[in-house]
Coordinates of C-alpha atoms and ligand atoms in Angstrom, one line a residue:
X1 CA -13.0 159.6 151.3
X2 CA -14.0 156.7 150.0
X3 CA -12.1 154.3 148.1
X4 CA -12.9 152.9 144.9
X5 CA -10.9 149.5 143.6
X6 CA -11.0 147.8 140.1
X7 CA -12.9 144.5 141.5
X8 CA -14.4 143.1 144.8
X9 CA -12.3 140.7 146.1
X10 CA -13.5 137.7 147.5
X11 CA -12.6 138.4 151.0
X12 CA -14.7 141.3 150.8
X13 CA -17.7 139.3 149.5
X14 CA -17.1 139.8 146.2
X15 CA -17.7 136.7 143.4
X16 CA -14.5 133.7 143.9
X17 CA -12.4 133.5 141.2
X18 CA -12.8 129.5 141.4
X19 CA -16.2 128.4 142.6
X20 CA -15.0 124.1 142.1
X21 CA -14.7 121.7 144.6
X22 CA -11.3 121.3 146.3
X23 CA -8.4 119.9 145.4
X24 CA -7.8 120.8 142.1
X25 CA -4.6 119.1 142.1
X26 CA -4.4 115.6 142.9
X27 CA -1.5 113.1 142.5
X28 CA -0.3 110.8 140.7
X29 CA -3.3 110.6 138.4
X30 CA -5.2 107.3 139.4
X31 CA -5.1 106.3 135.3
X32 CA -6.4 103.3 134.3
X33 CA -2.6 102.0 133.6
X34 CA -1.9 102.1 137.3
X35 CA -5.1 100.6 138.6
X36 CA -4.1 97.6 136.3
X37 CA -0.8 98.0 136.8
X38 CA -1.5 97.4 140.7
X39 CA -3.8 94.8 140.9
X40 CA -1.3 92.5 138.6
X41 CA 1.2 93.0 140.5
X42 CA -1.0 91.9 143.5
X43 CA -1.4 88.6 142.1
X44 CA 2.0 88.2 141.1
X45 CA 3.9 89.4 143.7
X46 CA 3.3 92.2 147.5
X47 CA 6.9 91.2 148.7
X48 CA 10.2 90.9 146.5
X49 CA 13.7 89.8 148.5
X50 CA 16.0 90.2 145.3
X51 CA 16.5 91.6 142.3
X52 CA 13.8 90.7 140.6
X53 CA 10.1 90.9 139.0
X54 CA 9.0 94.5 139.1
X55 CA 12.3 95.8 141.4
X56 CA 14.1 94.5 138.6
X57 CA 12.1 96.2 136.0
X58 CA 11.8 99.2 137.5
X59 CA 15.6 99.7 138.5
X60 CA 16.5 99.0 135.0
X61 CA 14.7 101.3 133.6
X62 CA 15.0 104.3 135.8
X63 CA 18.8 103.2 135.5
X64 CA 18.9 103.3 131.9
X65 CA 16.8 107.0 131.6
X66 CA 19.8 108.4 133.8
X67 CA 22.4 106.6 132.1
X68 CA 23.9 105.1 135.3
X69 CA 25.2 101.7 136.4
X70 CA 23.6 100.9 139.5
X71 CA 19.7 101.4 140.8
X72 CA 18.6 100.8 144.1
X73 CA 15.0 101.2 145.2
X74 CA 14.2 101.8 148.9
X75 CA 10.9 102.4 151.0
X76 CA 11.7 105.8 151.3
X77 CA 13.9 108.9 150.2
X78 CA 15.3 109.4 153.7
X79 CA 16.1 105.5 153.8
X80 CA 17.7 106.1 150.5
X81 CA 19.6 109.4 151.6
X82 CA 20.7 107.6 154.8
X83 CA 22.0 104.5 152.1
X84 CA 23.8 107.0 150.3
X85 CA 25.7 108.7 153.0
X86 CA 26.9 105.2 154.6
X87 CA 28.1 104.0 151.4
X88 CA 30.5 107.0 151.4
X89 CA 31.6 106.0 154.7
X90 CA 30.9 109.5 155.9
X91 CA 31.3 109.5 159.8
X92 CA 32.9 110.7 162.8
X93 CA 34.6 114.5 162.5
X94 CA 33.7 114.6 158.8
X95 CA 32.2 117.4 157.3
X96 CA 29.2 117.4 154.5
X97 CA 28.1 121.2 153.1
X98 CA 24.8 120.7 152.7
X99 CA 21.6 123.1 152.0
X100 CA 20.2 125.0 154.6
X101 CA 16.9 125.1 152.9
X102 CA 16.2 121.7 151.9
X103 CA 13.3 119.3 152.8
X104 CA 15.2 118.5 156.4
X105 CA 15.4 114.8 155.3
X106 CA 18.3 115.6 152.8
X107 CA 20.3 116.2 156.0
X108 CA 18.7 114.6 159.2
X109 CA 20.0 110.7 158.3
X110 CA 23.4 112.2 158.0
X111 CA 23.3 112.6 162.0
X112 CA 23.4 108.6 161.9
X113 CA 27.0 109.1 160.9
X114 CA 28.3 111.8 163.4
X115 CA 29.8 113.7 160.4
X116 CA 29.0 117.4 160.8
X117 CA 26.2 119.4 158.4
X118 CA 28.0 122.7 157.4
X119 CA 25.2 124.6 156.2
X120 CA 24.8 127.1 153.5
X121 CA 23.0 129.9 152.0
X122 CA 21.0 129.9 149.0
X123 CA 21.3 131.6 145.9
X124 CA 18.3 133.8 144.3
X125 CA 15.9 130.2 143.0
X126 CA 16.4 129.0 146.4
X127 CA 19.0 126.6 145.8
X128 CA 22.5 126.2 147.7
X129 CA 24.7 129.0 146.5
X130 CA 27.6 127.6 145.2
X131 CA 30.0 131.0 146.3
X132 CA 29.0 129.8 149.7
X133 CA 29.9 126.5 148.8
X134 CA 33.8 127.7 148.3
X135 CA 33.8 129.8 151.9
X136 CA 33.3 126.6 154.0
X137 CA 35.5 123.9 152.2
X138 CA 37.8 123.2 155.1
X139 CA 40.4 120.6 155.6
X140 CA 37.6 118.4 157.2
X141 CA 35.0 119.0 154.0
X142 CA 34.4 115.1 152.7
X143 CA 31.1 115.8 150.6
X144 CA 28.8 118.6 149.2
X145 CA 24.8 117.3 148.8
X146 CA 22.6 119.1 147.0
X147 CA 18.7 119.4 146.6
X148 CA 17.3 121.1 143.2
X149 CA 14.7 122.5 145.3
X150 CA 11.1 122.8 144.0
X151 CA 12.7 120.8 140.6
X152 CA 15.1 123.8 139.5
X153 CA 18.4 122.7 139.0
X154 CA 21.5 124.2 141.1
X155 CA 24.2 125.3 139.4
X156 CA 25.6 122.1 138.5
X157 CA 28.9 123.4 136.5
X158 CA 30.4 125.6 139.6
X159 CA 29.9 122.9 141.8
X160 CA 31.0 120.2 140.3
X161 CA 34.1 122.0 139.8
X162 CA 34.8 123.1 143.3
X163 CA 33.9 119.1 144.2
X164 CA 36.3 117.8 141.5
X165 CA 39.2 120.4 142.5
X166 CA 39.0 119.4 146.5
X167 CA 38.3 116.2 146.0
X168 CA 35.0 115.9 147.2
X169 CA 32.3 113.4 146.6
X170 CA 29.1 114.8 145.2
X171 CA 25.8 113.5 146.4
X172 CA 22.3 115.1 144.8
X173 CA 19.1 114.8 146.4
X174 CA 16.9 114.8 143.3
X175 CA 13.3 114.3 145.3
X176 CA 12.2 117.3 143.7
X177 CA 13.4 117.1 140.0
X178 CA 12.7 113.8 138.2
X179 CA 13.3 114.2 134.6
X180 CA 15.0 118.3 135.3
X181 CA 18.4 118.9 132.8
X182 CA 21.2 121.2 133.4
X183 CA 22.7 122.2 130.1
X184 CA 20.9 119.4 128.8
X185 CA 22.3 117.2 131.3
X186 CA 19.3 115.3 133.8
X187 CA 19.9 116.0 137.4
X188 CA 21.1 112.8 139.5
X189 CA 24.0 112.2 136.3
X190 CA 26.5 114.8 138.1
X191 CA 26.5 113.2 142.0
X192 CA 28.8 110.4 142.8
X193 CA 25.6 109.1 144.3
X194 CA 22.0 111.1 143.6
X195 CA 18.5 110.2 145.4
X196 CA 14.9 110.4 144.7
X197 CA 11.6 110.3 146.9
X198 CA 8.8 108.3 145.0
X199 CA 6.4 109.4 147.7
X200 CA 3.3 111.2 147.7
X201 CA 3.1 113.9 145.3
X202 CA 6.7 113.3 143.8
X203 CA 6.8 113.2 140.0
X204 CA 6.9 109.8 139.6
X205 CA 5.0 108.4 143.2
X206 CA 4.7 105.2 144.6
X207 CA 2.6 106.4 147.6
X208 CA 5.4 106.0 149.3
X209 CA 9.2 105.0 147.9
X210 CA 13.1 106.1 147.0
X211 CA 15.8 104.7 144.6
X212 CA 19.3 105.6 144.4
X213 CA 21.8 106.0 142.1
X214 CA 25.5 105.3 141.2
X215 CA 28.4 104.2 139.0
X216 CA 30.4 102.9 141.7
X217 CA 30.5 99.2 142.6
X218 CA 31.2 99.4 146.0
X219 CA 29.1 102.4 147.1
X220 CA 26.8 100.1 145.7
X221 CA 27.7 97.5 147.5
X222 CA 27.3 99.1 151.0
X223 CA 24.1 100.3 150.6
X224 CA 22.6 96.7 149.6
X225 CA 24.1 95.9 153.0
X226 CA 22.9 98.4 155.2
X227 CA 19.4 97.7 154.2
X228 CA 18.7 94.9 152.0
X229 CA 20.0 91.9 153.7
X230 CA 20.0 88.0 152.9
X231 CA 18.6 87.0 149.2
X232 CA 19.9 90.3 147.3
X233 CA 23.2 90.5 148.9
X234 CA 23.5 87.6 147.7
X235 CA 22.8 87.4 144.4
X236 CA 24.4 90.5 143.8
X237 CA 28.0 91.1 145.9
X238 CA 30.6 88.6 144.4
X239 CA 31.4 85.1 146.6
X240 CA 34.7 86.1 146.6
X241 CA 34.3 90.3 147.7
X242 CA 35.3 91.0 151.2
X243 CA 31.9 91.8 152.5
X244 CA 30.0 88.9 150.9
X245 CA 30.2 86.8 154.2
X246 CA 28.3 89.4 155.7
X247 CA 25.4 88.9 153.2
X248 CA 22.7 86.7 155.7
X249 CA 22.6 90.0 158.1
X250 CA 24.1 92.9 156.2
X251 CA 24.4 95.8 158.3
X252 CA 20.9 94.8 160.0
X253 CA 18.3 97.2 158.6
X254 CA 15.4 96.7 156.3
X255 CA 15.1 99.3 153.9
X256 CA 12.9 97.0 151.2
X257 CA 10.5 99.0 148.8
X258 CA 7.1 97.5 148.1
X259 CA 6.3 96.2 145.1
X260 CA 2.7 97.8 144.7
X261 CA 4.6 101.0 145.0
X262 CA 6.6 100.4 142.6
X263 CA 4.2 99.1 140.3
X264 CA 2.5 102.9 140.5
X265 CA 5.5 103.9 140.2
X266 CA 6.3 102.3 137.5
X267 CA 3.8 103.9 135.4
X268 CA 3.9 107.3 136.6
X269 CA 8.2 106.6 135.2
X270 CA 6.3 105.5 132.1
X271 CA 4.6 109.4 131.7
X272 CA 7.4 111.2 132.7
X273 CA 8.6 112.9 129.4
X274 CA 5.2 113.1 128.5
X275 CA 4.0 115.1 131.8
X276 CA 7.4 117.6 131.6
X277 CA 6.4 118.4 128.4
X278 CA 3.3 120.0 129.6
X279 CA 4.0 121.6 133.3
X280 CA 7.1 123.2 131.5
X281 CA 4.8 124.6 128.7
X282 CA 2.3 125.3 131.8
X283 CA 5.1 127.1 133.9
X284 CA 6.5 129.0 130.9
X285 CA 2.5 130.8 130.7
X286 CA 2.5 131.4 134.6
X287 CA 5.5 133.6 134.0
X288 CA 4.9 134.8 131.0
X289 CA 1.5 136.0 132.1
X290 CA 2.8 137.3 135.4
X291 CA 6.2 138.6 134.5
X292 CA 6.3 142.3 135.5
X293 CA 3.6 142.2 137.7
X294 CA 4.5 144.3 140.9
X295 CA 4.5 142.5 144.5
X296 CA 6.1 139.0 143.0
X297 CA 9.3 137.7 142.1
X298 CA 9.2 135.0 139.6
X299 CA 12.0 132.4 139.4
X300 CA 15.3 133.5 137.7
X301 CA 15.7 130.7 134.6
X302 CA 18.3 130.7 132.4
X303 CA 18.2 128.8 129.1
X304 CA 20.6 126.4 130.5
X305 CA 17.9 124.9 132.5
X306 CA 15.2 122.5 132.2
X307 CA 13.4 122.5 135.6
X308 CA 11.0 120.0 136.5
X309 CA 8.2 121.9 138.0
X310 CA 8.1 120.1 141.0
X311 CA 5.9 123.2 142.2
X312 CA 6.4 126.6 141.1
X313 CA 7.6 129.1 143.8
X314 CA 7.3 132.7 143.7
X315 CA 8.8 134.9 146.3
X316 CA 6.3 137.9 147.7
X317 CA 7.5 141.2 147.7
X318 CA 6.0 143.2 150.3
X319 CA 8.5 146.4 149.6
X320 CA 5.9 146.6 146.2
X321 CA 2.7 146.6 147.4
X322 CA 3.2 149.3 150.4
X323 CA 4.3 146.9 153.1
X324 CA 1.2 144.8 152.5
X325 CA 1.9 141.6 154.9
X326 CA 1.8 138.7 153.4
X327 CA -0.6 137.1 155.7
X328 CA -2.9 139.0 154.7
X329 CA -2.0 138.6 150.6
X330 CA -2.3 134.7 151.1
X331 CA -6.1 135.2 152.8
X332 CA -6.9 136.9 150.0
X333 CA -5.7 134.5 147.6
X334 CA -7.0 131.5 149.4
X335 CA -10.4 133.4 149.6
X336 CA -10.2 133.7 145.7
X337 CA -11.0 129.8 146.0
X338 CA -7.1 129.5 145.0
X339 CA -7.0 126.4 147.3
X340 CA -3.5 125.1 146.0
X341 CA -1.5 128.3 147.0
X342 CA 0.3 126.9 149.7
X343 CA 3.2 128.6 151.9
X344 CA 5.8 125.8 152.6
X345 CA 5.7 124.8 156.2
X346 CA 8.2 122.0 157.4
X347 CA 10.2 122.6 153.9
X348 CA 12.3 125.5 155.8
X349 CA 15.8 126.7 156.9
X350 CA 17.0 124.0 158.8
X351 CA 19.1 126.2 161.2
X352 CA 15.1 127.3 162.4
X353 CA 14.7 123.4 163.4
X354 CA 15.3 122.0 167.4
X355 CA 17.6 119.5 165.9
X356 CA 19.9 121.5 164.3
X357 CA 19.9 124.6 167.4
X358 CA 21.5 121.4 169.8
X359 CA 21.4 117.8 168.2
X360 CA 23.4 116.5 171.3
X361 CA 20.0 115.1 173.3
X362 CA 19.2 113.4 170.1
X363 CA 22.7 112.5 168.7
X364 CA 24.9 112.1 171.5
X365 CA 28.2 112.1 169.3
X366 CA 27.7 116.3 168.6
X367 CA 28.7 116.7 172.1
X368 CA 31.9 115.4 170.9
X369 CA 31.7 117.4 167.8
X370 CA 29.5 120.6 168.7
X371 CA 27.4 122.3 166.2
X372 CA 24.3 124.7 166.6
X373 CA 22.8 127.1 164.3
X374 CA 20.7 129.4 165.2
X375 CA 17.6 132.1 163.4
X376 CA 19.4 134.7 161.7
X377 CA 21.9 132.9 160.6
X378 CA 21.2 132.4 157.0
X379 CA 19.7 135.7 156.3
X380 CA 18.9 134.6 152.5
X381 CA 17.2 131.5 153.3
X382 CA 15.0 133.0 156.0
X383 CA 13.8 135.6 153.6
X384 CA 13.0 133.2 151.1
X385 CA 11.2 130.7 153.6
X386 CA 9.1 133.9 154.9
X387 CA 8.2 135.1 151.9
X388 CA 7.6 131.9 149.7
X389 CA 4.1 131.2 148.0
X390 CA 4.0 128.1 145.7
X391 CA 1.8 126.8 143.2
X392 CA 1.4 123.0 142.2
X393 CA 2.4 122.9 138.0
X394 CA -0.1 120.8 136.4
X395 CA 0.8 117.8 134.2
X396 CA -1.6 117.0 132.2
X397 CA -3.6 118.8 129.1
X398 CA -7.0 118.8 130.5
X399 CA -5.9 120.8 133.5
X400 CA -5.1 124.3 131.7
X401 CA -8.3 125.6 132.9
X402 CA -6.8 125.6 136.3
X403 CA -3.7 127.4 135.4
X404 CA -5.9 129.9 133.6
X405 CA -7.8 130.6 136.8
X406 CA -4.8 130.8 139.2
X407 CA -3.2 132.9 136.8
X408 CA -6.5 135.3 137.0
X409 CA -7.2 134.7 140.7
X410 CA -3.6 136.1 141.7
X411 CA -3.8 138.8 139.5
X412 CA -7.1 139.9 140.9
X413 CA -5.6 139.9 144.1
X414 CA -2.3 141.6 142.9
X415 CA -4.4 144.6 141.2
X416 CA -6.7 144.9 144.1
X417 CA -4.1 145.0 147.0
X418 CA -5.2 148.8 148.3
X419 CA -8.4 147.2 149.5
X420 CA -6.2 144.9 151.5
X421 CA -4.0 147.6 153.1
X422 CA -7.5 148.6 155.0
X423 CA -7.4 145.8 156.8
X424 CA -5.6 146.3 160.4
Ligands
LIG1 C1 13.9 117.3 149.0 C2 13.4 116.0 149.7 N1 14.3 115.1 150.1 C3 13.9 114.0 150.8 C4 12.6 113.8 151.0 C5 12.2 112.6 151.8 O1 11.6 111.6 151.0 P1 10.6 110.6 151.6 O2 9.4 111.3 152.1 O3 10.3 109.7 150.5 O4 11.3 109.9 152.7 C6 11.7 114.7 150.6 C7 10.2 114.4 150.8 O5 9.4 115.2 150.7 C8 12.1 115.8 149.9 O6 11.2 116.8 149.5

């Protein structure tokens, strides 16, 4: 008998729900602001040893919007993780609880230290599960890091109170949530420490980049040592503080920012309320429009959260559309000319990755202090990795037609999924 469905879909030759050039989603914008923005700063100054100039500017200000004492920009997010888990003197026989699904450079610089990533599970947005949490405090537990994965925040008021009532420091890897609030409180204000990536398509982007944050002096003062040696040691670590004779070498690494990144980064800093406003009116249509549909799971937000909209992922539900793979859903959505859908790659369980099966070729100290995880594991996380479709939020005005035509794209697909189950 022959079948008859509600539309062609474009993997079956029918008409592309978006017929535009690729990509429709490009960041930062290249405004105007940050081409001038640049090429001032590449007259003024392309290398900065101290506090000062647009470091200076930049710190202060990204300081002040999170209400904390001390700023520290770096040339990356992993350099700035890696600052922040040396100025907690994490090391040997330590143990941090730490995401399993995270960007892996959240965890990898902690392997510098020898102190031991005890993974955990996620709750339903993707984010570490803070009953998890509680199970693997042990009498070795220094720290618990978190990531607000894909911008939505973690819930911030369980963990903070398990971290308060053990007595363990709390480090937040904010890479993904510039500018997110947890009952009204931003992201990177809860940590003892908390961390941004300004690269690529982060929020606020330098190209590439990383700052840090903190209230506490001497955290502080360790991670000007470990990687911003000579002129801003000292200026900045008292003549009479313990370390300050170590100021010419520091702890011998280079972890410098550029200042043409920051000078983009700068400006995109400059937009940020501006561009939350409109990916979290953006977001709220996505899942307005696609609430209830059958063969997605949308993220589950309470009103206690303001998430940034990093990306917005939705979690495929095969179980709905008769065991359709999702393979072969994504095909038909890329076909649609949905170019943006994207299923997250290297951002996976870590417990899938070579270096945390057997770190010991790599690190030698874990064959002093063993771990190895292994696939199956962390049943939640794998499930989300496998079945995770994202979608970039847009930021500015001008781009609701796009969200308008991803919004229609997947629902074509979603409406027409019988013509896919044909496929073998
Ligand atoms: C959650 C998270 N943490 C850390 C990083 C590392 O930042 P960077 O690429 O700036 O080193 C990233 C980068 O994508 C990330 O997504």
């Amino acid at each position: 008998m022959k079948k008859h469905f509600k539309e062609k879909l474009a993997l079956f030759g029918g008409s592309k729900t978006v017929n535009l050039p690729s990509p429709r989603f490009v960041w930062p914008p290249i405004t105007k602001n940050i081409e001038k923005a640049t090429l001032q700063q590449l007259h003024r100054s392309i290398s900065i040893y101290d506090r000062s100039g647009i470091f200076l500017e930049f710190e202060s200000k990204f300081a002040k919007y999170y209400g904390r004492k001390y700023a520290l920009l770096c040339n990356s997010g992993t350099t700035a993780i890696h600052s922040m888990y040396v100025a907690t003197r994490l090391k040997e026989g330590d143990e941090v609880i730490c995401p399993v699904y995270t960007f892996f450079a959240t965890v990898t610089p902690l392997l510098f230290t020898g102190a031991k990533p005890i993974l955990c599970d996620i709750d339903e947005n993707g984010n570490i599960d803070p009953k998890e949490i509680e199970k693997k405090i042990t009498k070795r537990t220094k720290a618990v890091v978190v990531t607000h994965m894909w911008g939505i925040p973690c819930q911030m008021d369980k963990i903070v109170y398990f971290c308060k009532r053990h007595k363990l420091l709390l480090l937040e890897d904010c890479s993904h949530a510039h500018g997110a609030r947890y009952k009204n409180h931003l992201v990177g204000s809860f940590g003892d420490i908390a961390v941004w990536s300004l690269q690529g398509p982060k929020i606020v982007s330098g190209g590439e980049g990383g700052i840090l944050l903190t209230d506490n002096k001497e955290f502080y003062y360790r991670t000007l040592l470990l990687g911003h040696y000579n002129k801003r040691c000292q200026q900045e670590i008292p003549k009479n503080h313990k370390f300050y004779k170590y100021s010419v070498t520091g702890m011998g690494l280079k972890y410098r920012a550029h200042p043409l990144a920051v000078a983009i980064a700068l400006e995109c800093l400059k937009n940020l309320d501006k561009w939350l406003q409109v990916k979290r009116n953006f977001a709220s249509k996505i899942i307005d429009k696609l609430k209830g549909c059958k063969g997605i799971k949308l993220p589950d937000l309470s009103k206690e959260i303001e998430p940034s909209w990093y990306a917005l992922v939705f979690k495929y539900k095969k179980d709905e559309l008769e065991n359709l793979p999702i393979e072969i859903f994504y095909k038909a959505l890329i076909a649609e000319g949905l170019a943006e859908f994207d299923r997250p790659g290297s951002t996976c369980p870590l417990n899938l990755l070579p270096l945390f099966k057997n770190p010991s070729p790599l690190f030698p100290i874990y064959k002093k202090h063993p771990f190895s995880y292994k696939k199956g594991d962390f049943p939640k996380a794998e499930d989300f990795y496998k079945n995770a479709i994202k979608i970039p939020v847009w930021a500015l005005k001008k781009d609701e037609k796009n969200v308008n035509l991803y919004i229609k794209g997947i629902k074509k697909v979603l409406n027409n999924y019988k013509s896919l189950l044909l496929i073998k």
